[in-house]
Short mmCIF file of C-alpha atoms in Angstrom, two decimals:
data_model
loop_
_atom_site.label_atom_id
_atom_site.label_comp_id
_atom_site.label_asym_id
_atom_site.label_seq_id
_atom_site.Cartn_x
_atom_site.Cartn_y
_atom_site.Cartn_z
CA MET A 282 -26.54 15.44 21.44
CA PRO A 283 -28.57 18.38 20.03
CA ILE A 284 -25.07 19.42 18.12
CA LEU A 285 -24.30 16.22 16.45
CA SER A 286 -28.45 15.89 15.27
CA GLY A 287 -27.45 17.50 12.19
CA TYR A 288 -23.97 15.64 12.03
CA ALA A 289 -25.73 12.24 11.46
CA ALA A 290 -26.55 13.12 8.16
CA ASP A 291 -23.35 14.32 6.47
CA PHE A 292 -21.87 10.93 8.97
CA SER A 293 -24.61 8.24 6.50
CA GLN A 294 -23.38 10.56 3.31
CA GLY A 295 -19.68 10.14 3.76
CA VAL A 296 -20.34 5.99 4.69
CA LEU A 297 -21.61 6.20 1.30
CA VAL A 298 -19.44 7.76 -0.54
CA THR A 299 -16.38 5.67 1.52
CA LEU A 300 -18.63 2.96 0.30
CA GLU A 301 -18.92 3.70 -3.63
CA LEU A 302 -15.40 4.37 -3.86
CA SER A 303 -14.70 0.51 -1.97
CA VAL A 304 -16.89 -0.88 -4.83
CA LEU A 305 -16.11 0.90 -7.85
CA GLY A 306 -12.33 0.78 -6.82
CA TRP A 307 -12.50 -3.48 -6.11
CA VAL A 308 -14.60 -3.86 -8.96
CA GLY A 309 -11.57 -2.55 -11.68
CA ALA A 310 -8.95 -3.29 -9.40
CA LEU A 311 -9.60 -6.49 -10.07
CA LEU A 312 -9.93 -5.91 -13.33
CA LEU A 313 -7.27 -3.99 -14.18
CA GLY A 314 -5.11 -7.01 -11.31
CA THR A 315 -6.12 -9.30 -13.87
CA ILE A 316 -4.96 -7.99 -16.93
CA LEU A 317 -1.85 -7.31 -15.69
CA THR A 318 -1.49 -10.64 -14.74
CA ALA A 319 -2.31 -11.83 -18.21
CA LEU A 320 0.35 -9.65 -19.49
CA ARG A 321 2.89 -10.69 -16.76
CA VAL A 322 3.11 -14.86 -17.71
CA SER A 323 2.26 -13.99 -21.53
CA PRO A 324 4.79 -15.43 -24.08
CA ILE A 325 5.16 -11.68 -25.33
CA ARG A 326 7.77 -10.27 -24.39
CA THR A 327 7.05 -6.66 -24.49
CA LEU A 328 4.20 -7.41 -22.65
CA ARG A 329 5.65 -8.90 -19.68
CA ALA A 330 7.60 -6.21 -20.12
CA VAL A 331 4.88 -2.87 -19.85
CA SER A 332 3.13 -4.83 -16.92
CA ALA A 333 6.15 -5.16 -14.81
CA ALA A 334 7.08 -1.60 -15.56
CA TYR A 335 3.59 -0.65 -14.97
CA VAL A 336 2.96 -2.33 -11.16
CA THR A 337 6.61 -1.22 -10.90
CA VAL A 338 5.80 2.68 -11.27
CA PHE A 339 2.06 2.38 -9.54
CA ARG A 340 2.90 0.13 -6.20
CA ASN A 341 6.02 2.36 -5.47
CA ILE A 342 4.15 6.14 -6.03
CA PRO A 343 2.84 6.76 -3.07
CA ILE A 344 -1.48 6.98 -3.46
CA PRO A 345 -1.03 10.43 -1.94
CA VAL A 346 0.71 11.38 -4.40
CA GLN A 347 -1.47 9.53 -7.27
CA MET A 348 -4.26 12.02 -6.47
CA ILE A 349 -2.78 14.86 -6.00
CA LEU A 350 -1.37 14.65 -9.94
CA PHE A 351 -3.98 13.30 -11.71
CA VAL A 352 -6.71 15.75 -9.80
CA PHE A 353 -4.12 18.77 -10.23
CA GLY A 354 -1.23 18.02 -11.94
CA LEU A 355 -3.89 15.84 -15.15
CA PRO A 356 -5.30 19.51 -15.22
CA VAL A 357 -2.59 21.01 -16.66
CA LEU A 358 -2.93 19.03 -19.74
CA GLY A 359 -6.49 19.11 -20.92
CA ILE A 360 -7.72 15.97 -18.61
CA GLN A 361 -10.34 16.20 -16.36
CA TYR A 362 -12.84 14.22 -14.64
CA SER A 363 -14.61 14.91 -11.04
CA LEU A 364 -13.52 14.60 -8.86
CA PHE A 365 -14.93 11.55 -7.46
CA ALA A 366 -14.49 9.76 -10.86
CA SER A 367 -11.05 11.14 -10.72
CA ALA A 368 -10.50 9.10 -6.33
CA ALA A 369 -12.13 6.04 -7.52
CA ILE A 370 -9.70 5.75 -10.80
CA VAL A 371 -6.16 6.20 -9.02
CA LEU A 372 -7.96 4.53 -6.24
CA VAL A 373 -8.19 1.15 -9.58
CA LEU A 374 -3.93 2.24 -10.58
CA TYR A 375 -3.33 2.33 -7.08
CA THR A 376 -4.48 -0.97 -6.09
CA ALA A 377 -4.93 -3.30 -9.35
CA PRO A 378 -0.90 -4.11 -8.57
CA PHE A 379 -0.57 -5.10 -5.33
CA VAL A 380 -3.83 -7.83 -6.90
CA SER A 381 -1.55 -8.50 -9.68
CA GLU A 382 1.33 -9.27 -7.69
CA THR A 383 -0.43 -11.60 -5.36
CA LEU A 384 -2.90 -13.07 -8.09
CA ARG A 385 1.18 -13.66 -9.58
CA ALA A 386 1.86 -15.63 -6.60
CA GLY A 387 -1.11 -17.53 -6.89
CA LEU A 388 -0.56 -18.50 -9.85
CA ASN A 389 2.45 -19.95 -9.02
CA THR A 390 0.91 -22.16 -6.91
CA VAL A 391 -0.69 -23.77 -9.53
CA ALA A 392 1.10 -27.07 -10.30
CA SER A 393 2.48 -26.91 -13.99
CA GLY A 394 1.89 -31.46 -14.23
CA GLU A 395 -1.79 -29.25 -14.75
CA LEU A 396 -0.95 -27.54 -17.60
CA GLU A 397 0.97 -29.96 -19.62
CA ALA A 398 -2.70 -31.98 -18.95
CA LEU A 399 -5.30 -29.48 -20.68
CA ARG A 400 -2.15 -29.53 -22.95
CA ALA A 401 -2.57 -32.65 -23.48
CA LEU A 402 -5.71 -32.61 -23.28
CA GLY A 403 -6.17 -29.90 -26.23
CA PHE A 404 -6.67 -26.49 -24.19
CA ALA A 405 -5.25 -23.65 -26.32
CA PRO A 406 -3.44 -21.02 -24.07
CA GLY A 407 -6.24 -18.49 -23.08
CA PRO A 408 -9.32 -20.70 -22.13
CA SER A 409 -6.96 -23.22 -19.95
CA MET A 410 -6.37 -19.96 -18.20
CA VAL A 411 -9.31 -18.71 -17.88
CA HIS A 412 -11.42 -21.76 -17.45
CA ILE A 413 -8.48 -24.00 -15.40
CA ILE A 414 -5.40 -22.09 -14.34
CA LEU A 415 -7.29 -17.69 -13.27
CA PRO A 416 -10.19 -19.96 -10.71
CA GLN A 417 -7.47 -22.03 -9.11
CA ALA A 418 -5.21 -19.17 -9.10
CA PHE A 419 -8.23 -17.14 -7.25
CA GLY A 420 -9.18 -20.28 -5.09
CA THR A 421 -6.28 -20.20 -3.73
CA VAL A 422 -5.62 -15.92 -2.73
CA VAL A 423 -8.32 -15.25 -1.21
CA LYS A 424 -7.28 -14.32 1.93
CA PRO A 425 -4.32 -12.35 0.47
CA LEU A 426 -6.52 -10.91 -2.35
CA GLY A 427 -8.76 -9.78 0.97
CA ASN A 428 -6.18 -8.78 3.23
CA VAL A 429 -5.06 -5.78 -0.39
CA LEU A 430 -9.41 -5.06 -0.41
CA ILE A 431 -9.19 -3.93 3.89
CA THR A 432 -5.58 -2.01 2.69
CA MET A 433 -7.60 -0.30 -0.91
CA ILE A 434 -11.10 -0.21 1.32
CA LYS A 435 -8.33 2.16 4.33
CA ASN A 436 -6.43 4.07 1.02
CA THR A 437 -10.85 5.12 0.15
CA SER A 438 -9.61 7.58 2.41
CA VAL A 439 -7.28 9.16 0.22
CA ALA A 440 -10.01 11.48 -1.71
CA ALA A 441 -10.34 12.72 1.58
CA LEU A 442 -7.48 15.00 0.21
CA VAL A 443 -8.41 16.59 -2.75
CA GLY A 444 -12.00 17.15 -1.21
CA VAL A 445 -14.12 13.76 -2.27
CA ALA A 446 -17.06 14.09 0.70
CA ASP A 447 -16.44 10.39 2.60
CA LEU A 448 -15.78 9.52 6.19
CA THR A 449 -12.50 10.62 5.95
CA PHE A 450 -13.49 14.30 4.46
CA THR A 451 -17.07 14.69 6.64
CA SER A 452 -15.57 13.81 10.01
CA ASN A 453 -12.52 16.21 10.34
CA LYS A 454 -15.36 19.10 8.84
CA ALA A 455 -17.64 18.50 11.54
CA SER A 456 -15.16 18.00 14.13
CA VAL A 457 -13.97 21.23 13.10
CA ASP A 458 -17.61 22.91 12.87
CA GLN A 459 -18.73 20.87 15.58
CA ALA A 460 -15.81 21.16 18.49
CA GLN A 461 -16.43 17.37 19.38
CA PRO A 462 -13.90 15.88 17.76
CA PHE A 463 -13.91 12.81 20.01
CA ILE A 464 -16.99 11.52 18.87
CA ILE A 465 -16.52 12.10 15.86
CA PHE A 466 -13.20 10.70 15.11
CA GLY A 467 -14.71 8.24 17.25
CA GLY A 468 -17.71 7.16 15.57
CA ALA A 469 -15.74 7.24 12.55
CA ALA A 470 -12.74 4.64 13.92
CA VAL A 471 -16.18 2.92 14.49
CA ALA A 472 -17.11 3.27 10.69
CA TYR A 473 -14.75 1.43 9.84
CA LEU A 474 -13.87 -0.90 12.10
CA VAL A 475 -17.49 -2.26 10.90
CA ILE A 476 -16.19 -1.80 7.24
CA GLY A 477 -13.43 -3.88 7.91
CA LEU A 478 -14.63 -6.82 10.46
CA VAL A 479 -17.43 -6.66 7.37
CA VAL A 480 -15.38 -7.24 4.73
CA SER A 481 -13.10 -10.05 6.69
CA ARG A 482 -16.09 -12.49 7.60
CA LEU A 483 -16.76 -12.67 4.02
CA VAL A 484 -13.36 -13.41 2.87
CA ALA A 485 -12.94 -15.78 5.78
CA SER A 486 -16.77 -17.66 4.39
CA LEU A 487 -15.50 -16.87 1.17
CA ASP A 488 -11.98 -18.46 1.15
CA ARG A 489 -13.69 -21.58 3.44
CA LYS A 490 -15.22 -21.87 0.48
CA ALA A 491 -12.69 -21.75 -1.77
CA ALA A 492 -10.47 -23.82 0.70
CA PHE A 493 -13.45 -27.15 -0.09
CA SER A 494 -12.58 -26.73 -3.42
CA ARG A 495 -8.55 -27.12 -3.85
CA MET B 26 10.60 -11.77 -9.09
CA THR B 27 10.83 -14.83 -11.42
CA THR B 28 8.77 -15.12 -14.48
CA VAL B 29 7.15 -17.80 -14.20
CA THR B 30 6.76 -19.45 -18.20
CA LEU B 31 3.09 -21.23 -17.79
CA PHE B 32 3.04 -23.36 -20.58
CA ASP B 33 5.72 -25.58 -22.89
CA LYS B 34 8.35 -24.43 -25.17
CA PRO B 35 6.40 -23.22 -28.31
CA GLY B 36 6.70 -25.70 -31.51
CA PRO B 37 8.00 -23.66 -34.16
CA ARG B 38 4.16 -21.84 -35.49
CA ALA B 39 3.25 -21.01 -32.11
CA ARG B 40 6.57 -19.06 -32.59
CA LYS B 41 6.47 -17.29 -35.66
CA ARG B 42 3.02 -16.31 -34.02
CA HIS B 43 4.55 -15.01 -31.25
CA ALA B 44 6.70 -13.15 -33.22
CA VAL B 45 4.12 -11.26 -35.21
CA MET B 46 2.39 -10.42 -31.67
CA GLU B 47 5.65 -9.38 -30.29
CA VAL B 48 5.18 -6.62 -33.14
CA LEU B 49 2.41 -5.49 -33.61
CA SER B 50 2.32 -5.28 -29.26
CA LEU B 51 5.51 -3.44 -29.27
CA ALA B 52 3.61 -1.41 -32.23
CA VAL B 53 0.19 -1.07 -30.31
CA LEU B 54 3.13 0.38 -27.41
CA GLY B 55 5.02 2.92 -29.73
CA ALA B 56 1.81 4.58 -30.70
CA ALA B 57 -0.02 4.91 -27.23
CA GLY B 58 3.69 6.59 -26.79
CA PHE B 59 3.32 8.58 -28.64
CA GLY B 60 0.46 10.00 -28.36
CA VAL B 61 1.71 11.05 -24.70
CA TYR B 62 4.31 11.62 -26.29
CA ARG B 63 2.10 14.09 -28.30
CA VAL B 64 -0.15 15.08 -26.12
CA LEU B 65 3.13 16.69 -23.18
CA ASP B 66 4.61 18.12 -26.47
CA SER B 67 1.48 20.07 -27.56
CA HIS B 68 1.45 21.58 -23.68
CA GLY B 69 4.62 22.26 -24.57
CA GLU B 70 5.81 20.28 -21.20
CA PHE B 71 9.00 19.65 -22.89
CA GLY B 72 9.64 23.08 -23.96
CA ALA B 73 12.48 25.35 -21.93
CA ALA B 74 9.66 27.33 -20.20
CA ALA B 75 8.75 24.29 -18.25
CA TRP B 76 11.93 22.87 -16.99
CA GLN B 77 13.85 26.55 -16.83
CA PRO B 78 12.87 27.00 -13.46
CA PHE B 79 14.71 23.39 -12.39
CA THR B 80 18.01 24.96 -13.76
CA GLN B 81 18.04 26.96 -10.51
CA TRP B 82 19.53 24.87 -7.40
CA GLY B 83 17.24 27.00 -4.63
CA LEU B 84 14.33 25.21 -6.22
CA TRP B 85 16.06 21.27 -5.93
CA LYS B 86 17.12 22.53 -2.20
CA LEU B 87 13.89 23.03 -1.33
CA LEU B 88 12.80 19.61 -2.67
CA ALA B 89 15.71 18.42 -1.49
CA GLU B 90 14.12 19.53 2.11
CA GLY B 91 10.53 18.30 1.63
CA LEU B 92 11.84 14.48 0.75
CA GLY B 93 14.31 15.39 4.32
CA ASN B 94 11.25 15.39 5.89
CA ASN B 95 9.64 12.63 4.38
CA LEU B 96 12.55 11.19 5.17
CA ARG B 97 12.59 11.75 9.07
CA ALA B 98 9.23 11.55 9.67
CA ALA B 99 8.89 8.00 8.20
CA GLY B 100 12.23 6.82 10.35
CA VAL B 101 11.09 8.59 13.80
CA GLY B 102 8.16 6.98 12.94
CA MET B 103 10.24 3.47 12.68
CA VAL B 104 12.00 4.04 15.75
CA LEU B 105 9.19 5.18 18.68
CA SER B 106 6.59 2.53 15.93
CA LEU B 107 9.51 -0.56 16.99
CA ALA B 108 9.55 0.46 20.19
CA PHE B 109 5.81 0.46 21.00
CA GLY B 110 5.40 -2.58 18.61
CA ALA B 111 7.23 -4.36 20.75
CA LEU B 112 5.53 -3.14 24.15
CA LEU B 113 1.91 -4.01 22.09
CA ALA B 114 3.72 -7.48 21.41
CA VAL B 115 4.67 -8.18 24.55
CA GLY B 116 1.01 -7.05 26.55
CA LEU B 117 -1.12 -9.03 23.17
CA LEU B 118 1.31 -12.72 24.40
CA ALA B 119 0.48 -11.80 27.93
CA ARG B 120 -1.32 -14.53 30.09
CA ARG B 121 -4.01 -12.75 31.96
CA LYS B 122 -6.43 -11.35 29.86
CA ALA B 123 -6.70 -7.73 31.77
CA ILE B 124 -3.70 -7.16 29.39
CA ARG B 125 -4.16 -9.24 26.36
CA VAL B 126 -7.50 -7.96 25.54
CA PRO B 127 -7.39 -4.23 25.64
CA CYS B 128 -4.34 -4.49 23.49
CA ARG B 129 -6.65 -6.46 21.17
CA ILE B 130 -8.17 -4.39 21.18
CA ILE B 131 -5.88 -1.47 20.23
CA ALA B 132 -3.78 -3.36 17.45
CA ASP B 133 -7.11 -3.88 16.46
CA VAL B 134 -8.55 -0.38 16.30
CA PHE B 135 -5.49 1.32 14.86
CA ALA B 136 -4.72 -1.28 12.37
CA SER B 137 -7.76 -0.79 10.96
CA VAL B 138 -8.51 2.98 10.88
CA PRO B 139 -7.04 4.98 7.36
CA LEU B 140 -4.23 6.61 8.68
CA LEU B 141 -5.95 10.35 7.21
CA LEU B 142 -8.11 9.71 9.88
CA LEU B 143 -5.44 8.98 12.60
CA LEU B 144 -3.16 12.09 11.11
CA TYR B 145 -6.98 14.06 11.29
CA PHE B 146 -7.20 13.20 14.19
CA THR B 147 -3.98 14.57 15.99
CA SER B 148 -3.75 17.28 14.34
CA LEU B 149 -7.13 19.04 15.45
CA VAL B 150 -7.55 17.18 18.88
CA LEU B 151 -3.54 17.83 20.66
CA PRO B 152 -3.82 21.24 20.22
CA SER B 153 -7.13 21.77 21.48
CA TYR B 154 -5.87 19.63 24.64
CA GLY B 155 -2.29 21.98 25.21
CA LEU B 156 -0.17 19.66 23.06
CA LYS B 157 1.31 22.72 20.85
CA LEU B 158 3.55 20.70 18.70
CA SER B 159 5.05 20.98 16.12
CA ASP B 160 3.37 19.99 12.90
CA PHE B 161 5.94 17.04 12.05
CA TRP B 162 5.28 15.39 15.12
CA PHE B 163 1.41 15.50 14.51
CA LEU B 164 2.66 13.79 11.39
CA VAL B 165 5.15 10.84 13.33
CA ILE B 166 2.06 10.64 16.34
CA ALA B 167 -0.39 9.13 13.38
CA LEU B 168 1.80 7.02 12.03
CA THR B 169 2.94 5.93 15.18
CA LEU B 170 -0.06 4.93 16.19
CA TYR B 171 -0.94 2.75 13.50
CA SER B 172 1.90 1.20 13.00
CA SER B 173 2.89 0.52 16.62
CA ALA B 174 -1.07 -1.73 16.25
CA VAL B 175 0.57 -3.41 12.73
CA ILE B 176 4.28 -4.50 14.24
CA GLY B 177 2.52 -5.35 16.85
CA ASP B 178 0.90 -7.96 15.98
CA LEU B 179 3.57 -8.75 13.04
CA LEU B 180 5.69 -9.35 16.14
CA ARG B 181 3.89 -11.24 18.17
CA SER B 182 3.13 -13.44 15.43
CA GLY B 183 6.99 -13.79 15.23
CA ILE B 184 7.42 -14.62 18.68
CA LEU B 185 4.73 -17.38 18.53
CA ALA B 186 6.65 -18.66 14.97
CA ILE B 187 9.43 -19.59 17.99
CA PRO B 188 10.01 -22.78 19.08
CA ASN B 189 8.42 -23.84 22.93
CA GLY B 190 12.30 -24.92 24.05
CA GLN B 191 13.43 -21.71 23.19
CA THR B 192 11.49 -20.83 26.27
CA GLU B 193 11.53 -23.92 28.26
CA ALA B 194 15.37 -22.60 28.03
CA ALA B 195 14.96 -19.96 29.80
CA GLN B 196 13.15 -20.30 32.18
CA ALA B 197 15.32 -22.81 32.77
CA LEU B 198 18.77 -20.92 32.86
CA GLY B 199 17.00 -18.41 35.54
CA PHE B 200 15.49 -15.77 32.79
CA SER B 201 12.60 -14.17 34.33
CA GLY B 202 9.17 -14.37 31.91
CA LEU B 203 9.84 -10.35 30.53
CA ARG B 204 14.08 -11.46 30.17
CA THR B 205 13.11 -14.29 28.11
CA MET B 206 11.11 -11.82 26.32
CA GLN B 207 13.69 -9.12 26.22
CA LEU B 208 15.94 -11.62 25.29
CA VAL B 209 15.69 -14.25 23.88
CA LEU B 210 11.90 -14.09 22.54
CA LEU B 211 12.24 -10.84 20.68
CA PRO B 212 15.48 -10.59 18.56
CA GLN B 213 14.54 -13.69 16.87
CA ALA B 214 11.51 -12.68 16.21
CA LEU B 215 12.67 -8.94 15.03
CA ARG B 216 15.18 -11.11 12.45
CA SER B 217 12.08 -12.86 10.98
CA MET B 218 10.33 -10.41 11.32
CA SER B 219 12.11 -7.90 8.89
CA PRO B 220 11.05 -8.19 5.66
CA ALA B 221 7.84 -7.47 6.79
CA LEU B 222 9.61 -4.76 8.75
CA ILE B 223 11.24 -3.43 6.42
CA SER B 224 7.55 -3.81 4.12
CA GLN B 225 5.87 -1.75 6.66
CA MET B 226 8.64 1.09 6.69
CA VAL B 227 7.38 1.42 2.99
CA ILE B 228 4.29 2.24 3.63
CA LEU B 229 5.75 4.34 6.72
CA PHE B 230 7.82 6.55 4.12
CA LYS B 231 4.32 6.54 1.47
CA GLY B 232 2.25 7.59 4.11
CA THR B 233 4.31 11.11 5.24
CA ALA B 234 3.05 12.37 1.62
CA LEU B 235 -0.33 12.59 3.71
CA ALA B 236 1.24 15.43 5.63
CA TYR B 237 -0.26 17.19 2.21
CA VAL B 238 -2.39 17.78 3.83
CA LEU B 239 -1.44 19.86 7.15
CA GLY B 240 -0.41 22.36 4.03
CA GLY B 241 1.71 24.15 6.85
CA TYR B 242 4.99 20.96 6.77
CA LEU B 243 7.23 21.29 3.80
CA GLU B 244 7.38 17.70 2.63
CA LEU B 245 8.24 16.80 -0.60
CA LEU B 246 4.59 16.60 -2.00
CA ARG B 247 3.60 20.04 -0.51
CA SER B 248 7.43 21.84 -2.21
CA ALA B 249 5.82 20.06 -5.80
CA THR B 250 3.15 22.12 -5.16
CA VAL B 251 4.77 25.18 -3.49
CA ILE B 252 6.98 25.00 -7.06
CA GLY B 253 3.57 25.22 -8.64
CA THR B 254 2.53 27.54 -7.47
CA TYR B 255 5.55 30.08 -7.68
CA TYR B 256 5.72 28.53 -11.56
CA SER B 257 2.82 27.30 -12.75
CA ARG B 258 4.29 25.97 -15.61
CA SER B 259 5.78 23.75 -13.65
CA LEU B 260 3.78 22.42 -11.32
CA LEU B 261 2.75 19.11 -13.59
CA GLN B 262 6.77 18.82 -14.39
CA ALA B 263 8.21 19.31 -10.27
CA GLN B 264 5.19 16.71 -9.69
CA ILE B 265 5.94 14.22 -11.61
CA VAL B 266 9.91 14.80 -9.56
CA ALA B 267 8.36 14.26 -6.92
CA ALA B 268 6.42 10.92 -7.70
CA VAL B 269 10.35 9.55 -9.61
CA VAL B 270 12.06 10.85 -6.56
CA PHE B 271 9.63 8.67 -3.98
CA MET B 272 9.34 5.90 -6.32
CA ILE B 273 13.51 5.43 -6.30
CA ILE B 274 13.68 5.54 -2.68
CA ASN B 275 10.34 3.03 -2.54
CA ILE B 276 12.14 0.32 -5.56
CA ALA B 277 15.16 0.90 -3.31
CA LEU B 278 13.57 -0.29 0.26
CA GLY B 279 12.11 -3.24 -1.12
CA ALA B 280 15.04 -4.67 -2.95
CA VAL B 281 16.70 -4.50 0.46
CA ALA B 282 12.86 -6.64 2.16
CA VAL B 283 13.89 -8.75 -0.96
CA ALA B 284 17.47 -9.18 -0.15
CA ILE B 285 16.60 -9.95 3.64
CA GLU B 286 13.97 -12.21 3.16
CA ARG B 287 16.02 -14.27 0.43
CA ARG B 288 19.13 -14.19 3.44
CA GLU B 289 16.78 -15.51 5.69
CA ARG B 290 15.14 -18.33 3.66
CA ARG B 291 18.71 -19.70 3.12
CA ARG B 292 19.53 -19.25 7.60
CA GLN B 293 16.31 -21.46 7.16
CA GLY B 294 16.57 -24.32 10.12
CA THR B 295 18.53 -22.78 12.15
CA LEU B 296 15.37 -19.75 12.71
CA PRO B 297 12.32 -20.54 12.50
CA SER B 298 11.19 -18.59 10.50
CA PRO B 299 9.01 -17.18 7.12
CA ASP B 300 7.65 -20.62 6.93
CA GLN B 301 5.43 -18.52 8.90
CA VAL B 302 5.01 -15.28 6.77
CA PRO B 303 2.91 -16.41 3.44
CA GLU B 304 5.46 -14.99 0.26
CA VAL B 305 2.62 -12.52 -0.48
CA MET B 306 2.63 -10.84 2.96
CA ALA B 307 5.98 -10.04 2.50
CA GLU B 308 6.67 -9.04 -0.54
CA VAL B 309 3.88 -7.17 -1.33
CA PRO B 310 3.69 -4.32 1.11
CA ALA B 311 0.38 -4.07 0.18
CA GLY B 312 0.01 0.21 1.53
#
């Protein structure tokens, strides 16, 4: 179809942006989520409260609202990043609480006897967390974390709200320009479907490995 | 939200260390808070000029109208997607492959496509086929397409969790397959899945904010933006008010979900149930 030939480049560019946002968002969300979890179980009451407050606030404000606030609201205060960076940051801010809550559920499954054993073996709280507890917690929540990741990949589309040329944005633009909405949206849907399938396959195989080790 | 105490009761030395760290982290938190305050204050965000528009009744009415539109869309979307989700669940459990496979494809496709893409799709494609609907319906249709797929799968696993004896008993009593579904299986699945369904409601409610892209649909986020165009001094304030309102409603819905889940837990044994829903899934609506 000649009309669509010009679209192929845009389409692959859109897929690329979506993938970039996904990778950046996930790395950031895992980091921030882990930190939040560590704060949440720390013996310091202030840190626990900070983590709980963060999770409550950022989990319950819809991501479109956060995106618009970040991109159109914060420049009032002189805080402004590129659109792509803003989208990635908001994605991290919004996803981290979900990562943290999931991880905390995993932490709860690690037997407290193990902690006592570590204590008896002379492990300090910090190292026992990093070397023994967290790896196990991650192991038990591979699948739920995978679900968080898949949801986050879908949430990358919210970047289109502020004009980041991701898959959703380019599809919409192309449908307006080229009047072939069925083919274009269908193509985008297939792309999201494939990304989701690949990710869930990866998660499943990772989970099998984790299940073997536990 | 229980706090796990990961470590033993601290001894005297650890307690002293914790006290020091407590003070330190409070100081850091205070400093950070003060920094934020300074930035906000230096731009006059606490000034009377920025908040003056909020003394007008009409502005609150605009925000309330926006919120009402969010709630209405979420409510209608939820009712519709419960209905279609139940249908889809029946289809997903059908014995005939010709019914089951298409239902599976529908459920998987619509659950894995972003809501925003669906919203663009409905608002662009439906009008070109002569369906001149309002923005409200574009939003509701997009929400329903997505949410029916999710709810269909939820109800399917809810039904599968019910012991086979129930179906057999219903059939022995002379219920037809459809009646068994309608009178015996679906009500129980709805009940056991209610925490997850409320989480889905939260996701729907959050999703209504996407209607911002339609431009013409006055939802809460759009109301805040409209206020910002009239009173450019108050854009940030209006957005923050909108964000806080969204937050409060979602916290309330989340609390309801947790309360229901706890009640269901207590009923355990009389109903097949939340064991099937991993806690993580029920408590964390990852929308």
